[in-house]
């Protein structure tokens, strides 16, 4: 009898949980997008007849609900237009909580401009021999393909720097890029690029190159981020680079460096505590197997034995695994009170 009651209780709980899940999914916007897509298509045909073709729709989460409908542009195969359709009762009939016709017009203009900016970028890099295989979600930074070794890193960074200069010049003196202080280019190895999630050739270029699936396939492996300073539209083409590691590799590298610093400084600071914060590690010029960065530390433990608002740092050069090579240099008074860090450049 007790077993029977237990079974009925479990069945009731399972049913209740299943019902709750259905309600939750509906509340989170995980619903059919057919009606939203149809509404977006009617809007597009009314205001841009024959110009826009709906090629996808997805529910928006988190948020109050709604769908994002994606369009290809008939006369621009690079451009993609994204329109948010609100489905929350209070905003029904609106797009991103505004009148839909105006929002669609802005989305079309934005999509065309992004495509034009991409072509300027692509042509600049094509002209100096580097294909752009992906873009960050907002259209930058570009991802290019190259094998960086101790023997090639200086040459490759210089060549990519020339690409950046072409890009800045082609963008025009009044462009946001020309007025920026720096630009960044991500560099992935040929083996990683060959295995990337390419998507469909039929998709608009800006949709295909900014897709999360493509970016995930590239960034699940370590890659390099090259940075170039810009001053008045002139690019320092020498550049510098750092390794960007997947989360687990980054944690392992950080722990190795922190443990090594603790071991080397323990004689001077027996109660030393190292901060968990990981500073930016830059490649040494002409090397990909040597990188330099800061490890923050406290000579004495703070609250709960932790290192809070550290005012001391160790400048360390390591190998690829995080093992220090050469001497560790200490830098003191690196923080303004409990506020911002002011670490010297390296």
Coordinates of N, CA and C in Angstrom, one line a residue, residues 147-157 224 243 283-291 318-320:
X147 N 50.2 30.7 -39.5 CA 51.0 29.9 -38.5 C 52.0 30.7 -37.9
X148 N 51.9 31.0 -36.6 CA 52.9 31.8 -35.9 C 53.9 30.9 -35.2
X149 N 55.1 31.1 -35.5 CA 56.2 30.4 -34.8 C 57.3 31.4 -34.5
X150 N 58.3 31.0 -33.8 CA 59.4 31.9 -33.5 C 60.0 32.4 -34.8
X151 N 60.0 31.6 -35.8 CA 60.6 32.0 -37.1 C 59.7 32.9 -38.0
X152 N 58.4 32.9 -37.7 CA 57.5 33.7 -38.6 C 56.8 34.8 -37.9
X153 N 56.8 34.9 -36.6 CA 55.9 35.8 -35.9 C 56.1 37.3 -36.2
X154 N 57.4 37.7 -36.3 CA 57.7 39.1 -36.6 C 57.2 39.4 -38.0
X155 N 57.5 38.5 -39.0 CA 57.1 38.8 -40.3 C 55.6 38.8 -40.5
X156 N 54.9 37.9 -39.9 CA 53.5 37.8 -40.0 C 52.8 39.0 -39.4
X157 N 53.2 39.4 -38.2 CA 52.6 40.5 -37.5 C 52.8 41.8 -38.3
X224 N 45.7 33.7 -31.4 CA 46.5 34.9 -31.1 C 45.7 36.1 -31.4
X243 N 48.4 35.4 -26.5 CA 47.7 34.2 -26.7 C 46.3 34.2 -26.0
X283 N 53.1 38.3 -25.8 CA 54.3 37.6 -26.3 C 55.5 38.5 -26.3
X284 N 56.6 37.9 -26.0 CA 57.9 38.6 -26.1 C 58.2 38.8 -27.6
X285 N 58.7 40.0 -28.0 CA 59.0 40.2 -29.4 C 59.8 39.1 -30.1
X286 N 59.3 38.6 -31.2 CA 60.0 37.6 -32.0 C 59.8 36.2 -31.4
X287 N 59.0 36.0 -30.4 CA 58.8 34.7 -29.8 C 57.3 34.4 -29.6
X288 N 57.0 33.1 -29.7 CA 55.6 32.6 -29.4 C 55.7 31.7 -28.2
X289 N 56.9 31.4 -27.8 CA 57.1 30.5 -26.6 C 57.5 31.2 -25.3
X290 N 57.5 32.5 -25.4 CA 57.8 33.4 -24.2 C 56.7 34.5 -24.1
X291 N 56.2 34.7 -22.9 CA 55.2 35.7 -22.8 C 55.4 36.4 -21.4
X318 N 57.4 33.9 -18.9 CA 57.2 32.4 -18.7 C 57.3 31.7 -20.1
X319 N 57.4 30.4 -20.0 CA 57.3 29.6 -21.2 C 55.8 29.3 -21.5
X320 N 55.5 28.4 -22.4 CA 54.1 28.2 -22.8 C 53.3 27.6 -21.7

